mmCIF file of C-alpha atoms in Angstrom:
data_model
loop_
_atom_site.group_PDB
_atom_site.id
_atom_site.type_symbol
_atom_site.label_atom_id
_atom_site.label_comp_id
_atom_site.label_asym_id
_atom_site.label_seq_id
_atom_site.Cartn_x
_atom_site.Cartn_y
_atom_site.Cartn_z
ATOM 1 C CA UNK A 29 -9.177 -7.262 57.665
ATOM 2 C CA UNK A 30 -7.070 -10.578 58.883
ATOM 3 C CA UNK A 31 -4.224 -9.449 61.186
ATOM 4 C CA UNK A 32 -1.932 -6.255 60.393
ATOM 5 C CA UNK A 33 1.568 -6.847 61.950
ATOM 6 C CA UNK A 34 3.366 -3.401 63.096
ATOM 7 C CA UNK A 35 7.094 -3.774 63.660
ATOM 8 C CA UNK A 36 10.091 -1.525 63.586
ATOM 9 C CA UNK A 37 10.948 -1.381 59.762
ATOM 10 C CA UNK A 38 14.178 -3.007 58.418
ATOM 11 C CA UNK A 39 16.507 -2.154 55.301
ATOM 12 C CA UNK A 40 14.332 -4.286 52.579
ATOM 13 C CA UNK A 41 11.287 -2.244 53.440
ATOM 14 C CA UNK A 42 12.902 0.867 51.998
ATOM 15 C CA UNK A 43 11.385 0.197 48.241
ATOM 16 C CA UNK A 44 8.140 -0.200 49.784
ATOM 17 C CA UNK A 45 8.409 2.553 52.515
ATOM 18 C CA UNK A 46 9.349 4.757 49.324
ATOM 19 C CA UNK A 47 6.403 3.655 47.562
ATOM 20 C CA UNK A 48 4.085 4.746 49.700
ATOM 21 C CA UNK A 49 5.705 8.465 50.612
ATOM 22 C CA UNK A 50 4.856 8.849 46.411
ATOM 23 C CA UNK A 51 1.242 7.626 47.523
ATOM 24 C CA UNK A 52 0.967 10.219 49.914
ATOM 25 C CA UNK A 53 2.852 13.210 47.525
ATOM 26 C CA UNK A 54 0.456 12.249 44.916
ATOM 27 C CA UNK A 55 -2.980 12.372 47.980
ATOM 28 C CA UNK A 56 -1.598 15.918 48.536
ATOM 29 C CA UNK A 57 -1.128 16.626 45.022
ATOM 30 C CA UNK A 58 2.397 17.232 45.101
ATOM 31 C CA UNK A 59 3.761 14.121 43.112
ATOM 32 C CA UNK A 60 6.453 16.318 41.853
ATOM 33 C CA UNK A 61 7.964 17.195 44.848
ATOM 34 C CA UNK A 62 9.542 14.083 45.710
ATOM 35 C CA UNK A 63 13.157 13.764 44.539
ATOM 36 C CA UNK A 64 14.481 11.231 47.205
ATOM 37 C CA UNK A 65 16.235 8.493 45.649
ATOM 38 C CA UNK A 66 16.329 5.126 47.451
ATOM 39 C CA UNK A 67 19.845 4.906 47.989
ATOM 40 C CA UNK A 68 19.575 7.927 49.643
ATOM 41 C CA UNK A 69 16.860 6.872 51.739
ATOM 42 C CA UNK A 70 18.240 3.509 52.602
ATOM 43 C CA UNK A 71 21.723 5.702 53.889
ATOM 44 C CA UNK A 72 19.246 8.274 56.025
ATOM 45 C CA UNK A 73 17.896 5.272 57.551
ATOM 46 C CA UNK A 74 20.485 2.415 58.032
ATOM 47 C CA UNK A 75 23.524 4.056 57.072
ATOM 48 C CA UNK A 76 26.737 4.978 59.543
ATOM 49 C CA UNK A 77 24.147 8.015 60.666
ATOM 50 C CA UNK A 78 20.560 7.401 60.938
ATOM 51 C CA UNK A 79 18.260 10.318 60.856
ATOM 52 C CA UNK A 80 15.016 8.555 60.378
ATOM 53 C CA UNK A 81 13.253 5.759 62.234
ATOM 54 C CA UNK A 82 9.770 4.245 61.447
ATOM 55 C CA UNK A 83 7.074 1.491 61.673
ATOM 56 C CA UNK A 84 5.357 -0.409 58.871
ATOM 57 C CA UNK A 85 2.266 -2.086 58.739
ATOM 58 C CA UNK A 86 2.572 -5.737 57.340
ATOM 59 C CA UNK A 87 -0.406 -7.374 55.652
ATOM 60 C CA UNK A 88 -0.431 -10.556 53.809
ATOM 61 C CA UNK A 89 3.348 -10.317 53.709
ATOM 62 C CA UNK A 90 3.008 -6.731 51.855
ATOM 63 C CA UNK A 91 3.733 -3.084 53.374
ATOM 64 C CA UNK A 92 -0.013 -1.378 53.867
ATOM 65 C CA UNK A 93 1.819 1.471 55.643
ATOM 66 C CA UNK A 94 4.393 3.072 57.539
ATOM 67 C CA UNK A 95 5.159 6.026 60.328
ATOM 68 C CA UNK A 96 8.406 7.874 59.834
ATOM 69 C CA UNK A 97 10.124 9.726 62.918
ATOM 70 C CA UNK A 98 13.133 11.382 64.308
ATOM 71 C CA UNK A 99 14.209 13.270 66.993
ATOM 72 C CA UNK A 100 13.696 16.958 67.088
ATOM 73 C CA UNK A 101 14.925 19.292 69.977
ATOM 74 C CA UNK A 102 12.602 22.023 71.947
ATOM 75 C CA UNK A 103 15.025 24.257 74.096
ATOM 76 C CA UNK A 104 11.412 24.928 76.134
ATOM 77 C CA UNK A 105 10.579 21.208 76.469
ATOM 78 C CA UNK A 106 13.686 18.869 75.536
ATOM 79 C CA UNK A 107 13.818 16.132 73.128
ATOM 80 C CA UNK A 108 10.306 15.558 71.145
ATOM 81 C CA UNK A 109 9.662 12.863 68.630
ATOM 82 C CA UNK A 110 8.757 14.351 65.095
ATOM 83 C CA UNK A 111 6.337 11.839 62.996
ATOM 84 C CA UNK A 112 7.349 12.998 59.807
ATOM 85 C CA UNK A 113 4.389 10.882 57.819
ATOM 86 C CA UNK A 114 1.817 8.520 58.763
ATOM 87 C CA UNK A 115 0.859 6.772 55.470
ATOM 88 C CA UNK A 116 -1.876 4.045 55.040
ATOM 89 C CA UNK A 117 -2.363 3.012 51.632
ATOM 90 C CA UNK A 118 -5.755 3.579 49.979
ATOM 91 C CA UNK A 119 -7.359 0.476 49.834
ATOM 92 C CA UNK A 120 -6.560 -0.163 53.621
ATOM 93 C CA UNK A 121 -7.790 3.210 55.128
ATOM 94 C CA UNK A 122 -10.470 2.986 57.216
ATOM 95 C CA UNK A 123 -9.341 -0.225 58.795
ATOM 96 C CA UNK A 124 -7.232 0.598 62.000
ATOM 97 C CA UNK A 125 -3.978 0.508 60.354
ATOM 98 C CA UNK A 126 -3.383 4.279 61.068
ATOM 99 C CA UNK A 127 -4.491 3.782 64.231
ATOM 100 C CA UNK A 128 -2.506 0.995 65.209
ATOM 101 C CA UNK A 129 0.966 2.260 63.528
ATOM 102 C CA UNK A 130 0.028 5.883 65.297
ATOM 103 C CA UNK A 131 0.053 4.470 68.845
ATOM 104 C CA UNK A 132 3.132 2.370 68.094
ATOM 105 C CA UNK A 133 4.860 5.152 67.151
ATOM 106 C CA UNK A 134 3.456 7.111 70.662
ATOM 107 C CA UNK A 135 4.148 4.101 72.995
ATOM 108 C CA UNK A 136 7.634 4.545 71.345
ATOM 109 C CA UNK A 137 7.747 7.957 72.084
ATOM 110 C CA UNK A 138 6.308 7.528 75.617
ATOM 111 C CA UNK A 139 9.273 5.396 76.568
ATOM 112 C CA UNK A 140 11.312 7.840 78.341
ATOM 113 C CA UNK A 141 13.461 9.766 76.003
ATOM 114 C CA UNK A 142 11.144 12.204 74.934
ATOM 115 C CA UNK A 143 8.566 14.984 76.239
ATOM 116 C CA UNK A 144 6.450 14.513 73.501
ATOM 117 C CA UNK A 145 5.329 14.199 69.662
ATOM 118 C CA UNK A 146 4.811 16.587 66.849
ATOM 119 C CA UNK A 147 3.696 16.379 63.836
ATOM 120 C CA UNK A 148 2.211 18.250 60.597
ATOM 121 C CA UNK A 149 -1.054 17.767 58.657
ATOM 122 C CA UNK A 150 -2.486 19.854 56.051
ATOM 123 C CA UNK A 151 -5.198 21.883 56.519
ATOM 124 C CA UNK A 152 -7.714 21.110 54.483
ATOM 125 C CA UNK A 153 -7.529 17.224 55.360
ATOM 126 C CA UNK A 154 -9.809 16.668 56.963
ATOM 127 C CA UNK A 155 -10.185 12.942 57.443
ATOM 128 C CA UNK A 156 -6.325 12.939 59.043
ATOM 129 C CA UNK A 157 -7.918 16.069 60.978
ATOM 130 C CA UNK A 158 -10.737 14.276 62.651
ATOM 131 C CA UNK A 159 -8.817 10.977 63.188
ATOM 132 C CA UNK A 160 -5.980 13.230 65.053
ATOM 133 C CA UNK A 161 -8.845 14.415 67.195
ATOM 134 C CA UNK A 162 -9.561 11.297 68.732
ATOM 135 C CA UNK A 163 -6.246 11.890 70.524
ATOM 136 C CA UNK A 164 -6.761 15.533 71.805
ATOM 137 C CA UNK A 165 -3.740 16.963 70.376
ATOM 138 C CA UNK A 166 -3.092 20.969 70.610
ATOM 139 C CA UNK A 167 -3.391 22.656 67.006
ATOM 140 C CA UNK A 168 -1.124 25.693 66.781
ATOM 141 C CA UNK A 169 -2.565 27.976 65.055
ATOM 142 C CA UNK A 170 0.372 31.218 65.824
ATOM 143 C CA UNK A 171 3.538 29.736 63.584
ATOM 144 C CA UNK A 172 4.193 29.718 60.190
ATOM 145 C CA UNK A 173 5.601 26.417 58.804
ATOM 146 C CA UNK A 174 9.133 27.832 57.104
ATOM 147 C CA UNK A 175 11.319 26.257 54.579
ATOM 148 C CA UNK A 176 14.262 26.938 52.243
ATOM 149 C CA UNK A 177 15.194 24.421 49.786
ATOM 150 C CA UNK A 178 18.736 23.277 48.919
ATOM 151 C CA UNK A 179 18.580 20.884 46.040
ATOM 152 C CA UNK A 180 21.765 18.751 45.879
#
């Protein structure tokens, strides 16, 4: 693969960026679940409030993937960086992107404001399980992941 550019995303990547959360609903076979419109998503991320921050991946002038964070708060360990999604889409798997977008996002992380990064990832993948690995993270295997929905 020629050179993959990873820089901080910008307002016209939000079709793209939206694109590719679908991608991943439809990899974990909830395609239905998704009911963020773009305006909304373009106001959650460059609005008066941002509550969302990412990378993309550029290739050939096209968006191959992305990693989505914001800040979450530990009262045991401070300020921690959540990666909400690491997508790579499917043809370009396999070829560094993930990796490259996943340490941007870490350097980012590592720059002083926070104590550290968290993130999800579904149990029975297993190829994002193995490719975590290779950066010795700590699985938690005590807490329940808790929601309540409020549909608006």
């Amino acid at each position: 693969m020629d050179e993959v550019i990873i820089r901080k995303a910008v307002q016209e990547d939000c079709g793209s960026m939206l694109e590719l959360i679908k991608e991943l609903a439809e990899y974990e076979k909830a395609s239905g679940e998704v009911i963020l419109t773009l305006d909304h998503f373009i106001e959650d991320g460059f609005g008066e409030s941002p509550v969302w921050g990412a990378f993309v991946a550029e290739y050939n002038s096209e968006i191959v993937g992305i990693s989505l964070y914001y800040d979450r708060y530990s009262t045991w360990k401070g300020r921690r960086l959540y990666l909400e999604d690491l997508v790579v889409t499917e043809r370009c798997r396999g070829k560094q992107v993930g990796r490259k977008l996943f340490e941007a996002t870490m350097e980012y992380g590592k720059s002083g404001r926070y104590s550290g990064m968290v993130f999800q990832v579904l149990n029975w993948n297993e190829p994002a399980i193995n490719f975590y690995k290779k950066y010795s993270p700590k699985f938690d295997n005590e807490w329940f992941n808790v929601s309540i929905e409020f549909r608006v």
